[in-house]
Short mmCIF file of C-alpha atoms in Angstrom, two decimals:
data_model
loop_
_atom_site.label_atom_id
_atom_site.label_comp_id
_atom_site.label_asym_id
_atom_site.label_seq_id
_atom_site.Cartn_x
_atom_site.Cartn_y
_atom_site.Cartn_z
CA MET A 118 118.28 99.21 99.02
CA LYS A 119 115.42 100.86 100.89
CA ILE A 120 112.27 101.76 99.00
CA LEU A 121 109.21 103.75 99.95
CA VAL A 122 106.01 102.37 98.43
CA THR A 123 103.12 104.81 98.62
CA GLY A 124 99.81 103.01 98.58
CA GLY A 125 101.73 99.88 99.52
CA ALA A 126 98.75 98.32 101.28
CA GLY A 127 96.64 98.49 98.11
CA PHE A 128 96.06 95.96 95.36
CA ILE A 129 99.10 96.56 93.15
CA GLY A 130 101.19 98.15 95.88
CA SER A 131 100.99 95.10 98.13
CA HIS A 132 102.26 92.88 95.31
CA VAL A 133 105.13 95.31 94.68
CA VAL A 134 105.98 95.20 98.38
CA ALA A 135 105.97 91.39 98.46
CA THR A 136 108.21 91.20 95.39
CA ALA A 137 110.64 93.75 96.85
CA LEU A 138 110.84 91.84 100.13
CA ALA A 139 111.62 88.67 98.18
CA ARG A 140 114.59 90.54 96.70
CA GLY A 141 115.87 91.29 100.19
CA TRP A 142 115.13 95.01 100.01
CA GLU A 143 114.02 97.11 102.95
CA VAL A 144 110.47 98.38 102.46
CA ARG A 145 108.61 101.26 104.04
CA VAL A 146 104.92 101.64 103.20
CA LEU A 147 103.05 104.93 103.37
CA ASP A 148 99.31 104.35 103.15
CA LEU A 149 96.27 106.21 104.47
CA LEU A 150 94.43 102.91 105.03
CA ASP A 151 91.23 104.64 103.97
CA PRO A 152 88.29 102.45 105.11
CA ALA A 153 86.59 103.09 101.77
CA VAL A 154 89.51 101.31 100.08
CA HIS A 155 90.36 98.90 102.91
CA PRO A 156 87.05 97.79 104.46
CA GLN A 157 88.79 94.93 106.26
CA PRO A 158 91.84 95.13 108.55
CA VAL A 159 95.06 95.22 106.52
CA ARG A 160 97.62 92.48 107.16
CA LEU A 161 101.11 93.28 105.93
CA SER A 162 104.06 90.93 105.75
CA ASP A 163 106.62 90.81 108.51
CA GLY A 164 109.58 93.11 107.95
CA ILE A 165 107.56 95.99 106.49
CA GLU A 166 107.75 99.39 108.11
CA LEU A 167 104.22 100.83 107.93
CA MET A 168 103.48 104.53 108.18
CA VAL A 169 99.79 105.38 108.24
CA GLY A 170 99.33 108.80 106.71
CA ASP A 171 98.36 110.98 103.78
CA VAL A 172 100.70 111.52 100.81
CA ALA A 173 99.13 114.97 100.50
CA ASP A 174 100.56 116.01 103.88
CA PRO A 175 104.09 117.53 103.62
CA GLY A 176 105.09 116.59 107.16
CA THR A 177 104.08 112.98 106.69
CA VAL A 178 105.94 112.81 103.40
CA ALA A 179 109.10 114.29 104.92
CA SER A 180 109.11 111.61 107.62
CA ALA A 181 108.38 108.84 105.11
CA LEU A 182 111.31 109.88 102.88
CA ALA A 183 113.95 109.75 105.61
CA GLY A 184 116.64 107.21 104.71
CA VAL A 185 114.92 106.11 101.51
CA ASP A 186 116.76 105.40 98.23
CA VAL A 187 113.83 105.09 95.82
CA VAL A 188 110.13 105.99 95.82
CA VAL A 189 107.62 103.69 94.13
CA HIS A 190 104.51 105.86 93.91
CA GLN A 191 101.42 103.63 93.69
CA SER A 192 99.03 105.72 95.73
CA ALA A 193 96.13 107.10 93.67
CA LYS A 194 92.39 107.26 93.30
CA VAL A 195 91.63 104.93 90.39
CA GLY A 196 88.83 104.03 88.01
CA LEU A 197 86.29 105.99 86.02
CA GLY A 198 84.44 107.09 89.14
CA VAL A 199 80.75 107.61 89.71
CA ASP A 200 80.23 111.05 88.19
CA TYR A 201 81.97 114.40 87.75
CA ALA A 202 81.49 115.19 91.44
CA ASP A 203 84.49 112.89 92.00
CA ALA A 204 86.78 115.35 90.18
CA PRO A 205 88.13 117.26 93.22
CA ASP A 206 88.95 113.99 94.97
CA TYR A 207 90.88 112.72 91.92
CA VAL A 208 92.86 115.96 91.71
CA ARG A 209 93.65 115.99 95.42
CA ASN A 210 94.68 112.34 95.72
CA ASN A 211 96.49 112.04 92.41
CA ASP A 212 97.84 115.43 91.34
CA PHE A 213 98.16 117.46 94.53
CA ALA A 214 99.50 114.49 96.50
CA THR A 215 102.07 113.77 93.77
CA ALA A 216 103.17 117.41 93.83
CA VAL A 217 103.63 117.21 97.62
CA LEU A 218 105.61 113.99 97.27
CA LEU A 219 107.89 115.37 94.55
CA ALA A 220 108.48 118.58 96.50
CA GLY A 221 109.46 116.45 99.49
CA MET A 222 111.81 114.40 97.33
CA ALA A 223 113.43 117.57 96.03
CA SER A 224 113.97 118.83 99.57
CA SER A 225 115.26 115.54 100.94
CA GLY A 226 117.51 114.65 98.01
CA VAL A 227 115.72 111.41 97.08
CA ASP A 228 116.27 111.40 93.34
CA ARG A 229 114.76 108.14 92.04
CA LEU A 230 111.05 107.64 91.27
CA VAL A 231 108.90 104.90 89.78
CA LEU A 232 105.48 106.33 89.00
CA ALA A 233 102.39 104.19 88.47
CA SER A 234 100.51 105.61 85.50
CA SER A 235 97.85 104.09 83.28
CA MET A 236 96.81 103.31 79.73
CA VAL A 237 94.02 105.86 80.22
CA VAL A 238 96.47 108.65 79.37
CA TYR A 239 96.15 107.69 75.69
CA GLY A 240 92.36 107.93 75.54
CA GLU A 241 91.48 105.80 72.56
CA GLY A 242 94.28 103.54 71.41
CA SER A 243 95.95 103.50 68.03
CA TYR A 244 93.87 103.17 64.87
CA SER A 245 94.37 103.01 61.13
CA ASP A 246 92.06 103.36 58.15
CA ASP A 247 91.66 100.93 55.25
CA THR A 248 94.84 102.33 53.64
CA ASP A 249 96.91 101.57 56.80
CA ALA A 250 97.29 105.29 57.51
CA THR A 251 97.33 106.14 61.22
CA VAL A 252 94.22 108.06 62.27
CA ARG A 253 93.42 109.69 65.59
CA PRO A 254 89.66 109.47 66.26
CA GLY A 255 87.75 112.01 68.27
CA PRO A 256 85.48 111.05 71.17
CA ARG A 257 82.65 108.74 70.23
CA LEU A 258 79.25 110.35 69.89
CA ALA A 259 76.42 109.54 72.27
CA THR A 260 74.06 109.30 69.28
CA ASP A 261 76.26 106.61 67.69
CA LEU A 262 76.58 104.67 70.92
CA ALA A 263 72.84 104.73 71.50
CA GLN A 264 72.38 103.13 68.08
CA GLY A 265 74.92 100.42 68.80
CA LEU A 266 77.59 101.99 66.58
CA PHE A 267 80.53 101.44 68.89
CA GLU A 268 83.58 101.58 66.63
CA PRO A 269 85.41 104.93 66.41
CA ARG A 270 84.95 106.64 63.07
CA HIS A 271 87.31 108.37 60.68
CA PRO A 272 86.93 112.11 61.39
CA VAL A 273 86.64 112.89 57.66
CA THR A 274 85.05 109.89 55.95
CA GLY A 275 83.03 108.57 58.88
CA ALA A 276 84.17 105.01 58.14
CA PRO A 277 84.90 102.68 61.07
CA LEU A 278 88.59 102.52 62.01
CA LEU A 279 90.81 99.49 62.61
CA PRO A 280 92.45 99.09 66.06
CA ALA A 281 96.23 98.67 66.42
CA LEU A 282 98.73 98.31 69.26
CA THR A 283 99.48 101.51 71.15
CA THR A 284 103.09 102.58 71.68
CA GLU A 285 104.62 105.09 74.04
CA GLU A 286 104.99 107.48 71.10
CA ASP A 287 101.22 107.82 70.72
CA ALA A 288 99.74 111.16 71.71
CA LEU A 289 98.27 111.61 75.18
CA ASP A 290 94.55 112.28 74.97
CA PRO A 291 92.80 111.93 78.37
CA ARG A 292 89.04 111.50 78.05
CA ASN A 293 87.83 111.41 81.65
CA VAL A 294 88.80 112.92 85.00
CA TYR A 295 90.92 109.98 86.10
CA ALA A 296 92.84 110.06 82.82
CA ALA A 297 93.43 113.80 83.13
CA SER A 298 94.81 113.30 86.64
CA LYS A 299 97.23 110.60 85.46
CA VAL A 300 98.54 112.82 82.65
CA ALA A 301 99.08 115.57 85.21
CA GLN A 302 101.04 113.15 87.41
CA GLU A 303 103.32 112.32 84.49
CA HIS A 304 103.86 115.99 83.68
CA LEU A 305 104.70 116.74 87.31
CA ALA A 306 107.23 113.91 87.35
CA PHE A 307 108.82 115.17 84.14
CA ALA A 308 109.11 118.69 85.57
CA TRP A 309 110.62 117.30 88.80
CA ALA A 310 113.22 115.23 86.90
CA ARG A 311 114.21 118.21 84.79
CA ALA A 312 114.36 120.70 87.66
CA THR A 313 116.22 118.48 90.13
CA ALA A 314 118.20 116.14 87.83
CA GLY A 315 116.10 113.35 89.33
CA ARG A 316 115.47 110.05 87.58
CA ALA A 317 111.95 108.85 86.84
CA VAL A 318 110.42 105.79 85.21
CA VAL A 319 106.70 105.92 84.42
CA LEU A 320 104.84 102.62 84.09
CA ARG A 321 101.61 102.87 82.12
CA TYR A 322 99.62 99.91 83.39
CA HIS A 323 97.06 98.34 81.13
CA ASN A 324 94.21 96.22 82.56
CA VAL A 325 95.66 94.72 85.73
CA TYR A 326 93.93 91.76 87.39
CA GLY A 327 94.75 89.14 89.98
CA PRO A 328 94.35 88.08 93.61
CA GLY A 329 93.52 90.87 96.01
CA MET A 330 91.60 93.10 93.60
CA PRO A 331 88.97 95.19 95.39
CA LYS A 332 85.42 93.95 94.96
CA ASP A 333 82.00 95.57 94.65
CA THR A 334 83.17 99.11 93.98
CA PRO A 335 82.58 101.41 90.99
CA TYR A 336 86.28 102.27 91.09
CA ALA A 337 87.45 98.70 90.49
CA GLY A 338 88.56 97.32 87.15
CA VAL A 339 86.20 95.44 84.87
CA ALA A 340 87.70 92.04 85.70
CA SER A 341 86.94 92.63 89.38
CA LEU A 342 83.37 93.68 88.61
CA PHE A 343 82.83 90.46 86.64
CA ARG A 344 84.44 88.39 89.38
CA SER A 345 82.31 90.07 92.08
CA ALA A 346 79.12 89.39 90.12
CA LEU A 347 80.00 85.71 89.78
CA ALA A 348 80.71 85.48 93.51
CA ARG A 349 77.14 86.70 94.08
CA GLY A 350 75.83 84.08 91.68
CA GLU A 351 75.02 86.70 89.05
CA ALA A 352 75.93 86.88 85.37
CA PRO A 353 78.63 89.41 84.44
CA GLN A 354 77.08 92.45 82.74
CA VAL A 355 79.04 93.40 79.62
CA PHE A 356 78.71 96.91 78.17
CA GLU A 357 78.42 97.69 74.47
CA ASP A 358 78.74 94.50 72.42
CA GLY A 359 81.65 93.12 74.44
CA GLY A 360 84.07 93.65 71.56
CA GLN A 361 86.22 96.23 73.37
CA ARG A 362 89.87 95.16 73.03
CA ARG A 363 92.23 95.34 76.00
CA SER A 364 95.64 94.10 77.18
CA PHE A 365 95.06 92.23 80.45
CA VAL A 366 98.13 91.76 82.62
CA HIS A 367 98.53 89.80 85.85
CA VAL A 368 99.37 91.81 88.95
CA SER A 369 102.49 89.76 89.69
CA ASP A 370 103.85 90.71 86.26
CA VAL A 371 103.13 94.36 87.05
CA ALA A 372 104.95 94.05 90.37
CA ARG A 373 107.97 92.62 88.56
CA ALA A 374 107.94 95.55 86.14
CA ASN A 375 108.22 97.89 89.13
CA ILE A 376 111.19 95.97 90.50
CA LEU A 377 112.96 96.07 87.13
CA ALA A 378 112.29 99.81 86.92
CA VAL A 379 113.87 100.33 90.34
CA GLY A 380 116.90 98.41 89.15
CA ALA A 381 117.17 100.48 85.98
CA LEU A 382 117.13 103.72 87.97
CA ALA A 383 120.22 102.63 89.88
CA THR A 384 122.38 103.09 86.78
CA ALA A 385 120.39 105.80 84.98
CA GLY A 386 121.86 109.21 84.33
CA PRO A 387 120.52 112.42 85.90
CA GLY A 388 117.36 113.87 84.42
CA LEU A 389 116.09 110.56 83.04
CA PHE A 390 112.37 110.45 82.28
CA ARG A 391 111.19 107.30 80.50
CA CYS A 392 107.69 105.88 79.99
CA TYR A 393 106.79 102.23 79.43
CA ASN A 394 103.61 100.37 78.60
CA VAL A 395 103.01 97.42 80.90
CA GLY A 396 100.50 95.10 79.27
CA ALA A 397 100.27 91.76 77.55
CA GLN A 398 100.45 91.96 73.78
CA GLU A 399 98.02 89.03 73.86
CA VAL A 400 94.86 90.97 72.93
CA HIS A 401 91.47 89.93 74.29
CA THR A 402 88.02 91.47 74.39
CA ILE A 403 85.95 92.36 77.43
CA LEU A 404 83.56 89.56 76.47
CA ASP A 405 86.51 87.13 76.37
CA VAL A 406 87.27 88.01 79.99
CA ALA A 407 83.66 87.67 81.14
CA GLY A 408 83.32 84.34 79.35
CA ALA A 409 86.58 82.94 80.69
CA LEU A 410 85.72 83.88 84.27
CA SER A 411 82.18 82.51 84.00
CA ALA A 412 83.43 79.22 82.60
CA ALA A 413 86.20 78.84 85.19
CA ALA A 414 83.88 79.72 88.09
CA GLY A 415 81.03 77.54 86.82
CA GLY A 416 78.77 80.57 86.87
CA PRO A 417 76.09 81.95 84.58
CA PRO A 418 77.24 83.09 81.14
CA PRO A 419 77.81 86.82 80.63
CA VAL A 420 74.99 89.08 79.48
CA VAL A 421 75.78 91.63 76.78
CA THR A 422 73.70 94.67 77.72
CA GLY A 423 74.42 97.12 74.92
CA GLY A 424 74.76 99.83 77.58
CA PHE A 425 77.59 102.33 77.47
CA ARG A 426 79.42 105.07 79.38
CA LEU A 427 80.63 108.17 77.57
CA GLY A 428 83.93 108.12 79.49
CA ASP A 429 84.85 104.68 78.19
CA VAL A 430 87.10 104.12 75.19
CA ARG A 431 86.57 101.39 72.63
CA HIS A 432 89.98 99.80 72.09
CA ILE A 433 93.29 100.27 73.91
CA THR A 434 95.92 97.53 73.57
CA ALA A 435 99.57 97.68 74.46
CA SER A 436 102.77 97.36 72.57
CA SER A 437 105.20 96.47 75.34
CA ALA A 438 108.16 96.20 72.98
CA ARG A 439 110.01 99.09 74.64
CA ILE A 440 109.99 97.65 78.17
CA ALA A 441 110.94 94.23 76.79
CA ALA A 442 113.92 95.68 74.95
CA GLU A 443 115.12 98.09 77.63
CA LEU A 444 114.21 96.44 80.94
CA GLY A 445 113.87 92.80 79.91
CA TRP A 446 110.24 92.60 81.02
CA GLU A 447 107.72 90.23 79.49
CA PRO A 448 104.55 88.89 81.11
CA ARG A 449 104.87 85.40 82.54
CA HIS A 450 101.17 84.76 83.14
CA GLY A 451 99.14 83.80 80.08
CA PHE A 452 95.51 84.83 79.72
CA ASP A 453 93.88 81.41 80.08
CA ALA A 454 95.80 80.29 83.16
CA GLY A 455 95.57 83.73 84.72
CA MET A 456 91.80 83.91 84.34
CA ARG A 457 91.35 80.40 85.72
CA GLU A 458 93.31 81.42 88.82
CA PHE A 459 91.50 84.73 89.17
CA ALA A 460 88.05 83.11 88.91
CA THR A 461 88.43 81.66 92.40
CA ALA A 462 91.10 83.93 93.91
CA PRO A 463 90.20 85.98 96.98
CA LEU A 464 89.25 89.60 96.45
CA ARG A 465 89.98 92.48 98.77
CA GLY A 466 86.99 92.75 101.08
CA ASP A 467 86.24 89.01 101.11
#
């Protein structure tokens, strides 16, 4: 088995690579090694074939695909970004680059793909009203947020809604540029599978954390931002009231989900396109994370700021029942132990 891991020098990609090597697989990594993402020299494990190049370049992709059985596509620009001026960069690195990769796969006959997607494709998660009816809320209003009214409201009655676990059957509703780019990646992969009889598994990561997360960047996840603040001796700054619900999942569990997806593709029929949530069903709030990290690091307690960003969603928590049933994946790292480890784990850029 020889796999190509795009973005294999990155946070999640490097854990996928290490897990694949432990299985005895051959691994080729295609990574741009952008200094903005990799401020320090990258050290890869022995036995990895590294190609430094851009996934958006057709010639580079053609070379990277030679002799490969499966592509694990991790390369992407992530996070909410700084402002809308980031939009062209998201489209180029996520959508255009994915189109170039899939076109190269079609030409070279590589017909198996694992695509890293994200919970952001759902927008807000699942909600119900006080009668247990499922309700899809619209975007939260800036006027509500400014008044500290953070819970999504029923579009007719205006009553606050109740959060529920999100399944793969929930509608896609991207609410920022990054989310829109991830939905486009999924649609491109679906079109590729249908047109070429390729086989694709899409993994919708929820809040991934763990050793090697990038630090001190607006594109990093919230757990990394809290961890970076504590490393500076500062209190984590928590937006809204800290009650935002998320499914935090350890990066080693995410890497294992990728390996199981590769295995499933080996026996899948032509034209397969299947999406899976990858997140712990153990629900925690953003304030839970900040508090756990502060306590484990012996740092100052978190500060709830009441601030907000319009691109953020209130609650998004995973039902991972499908991937458990079909691929046999369940997270092995519990929240408490995982956060204790992460509180002192090295970050990328340390």
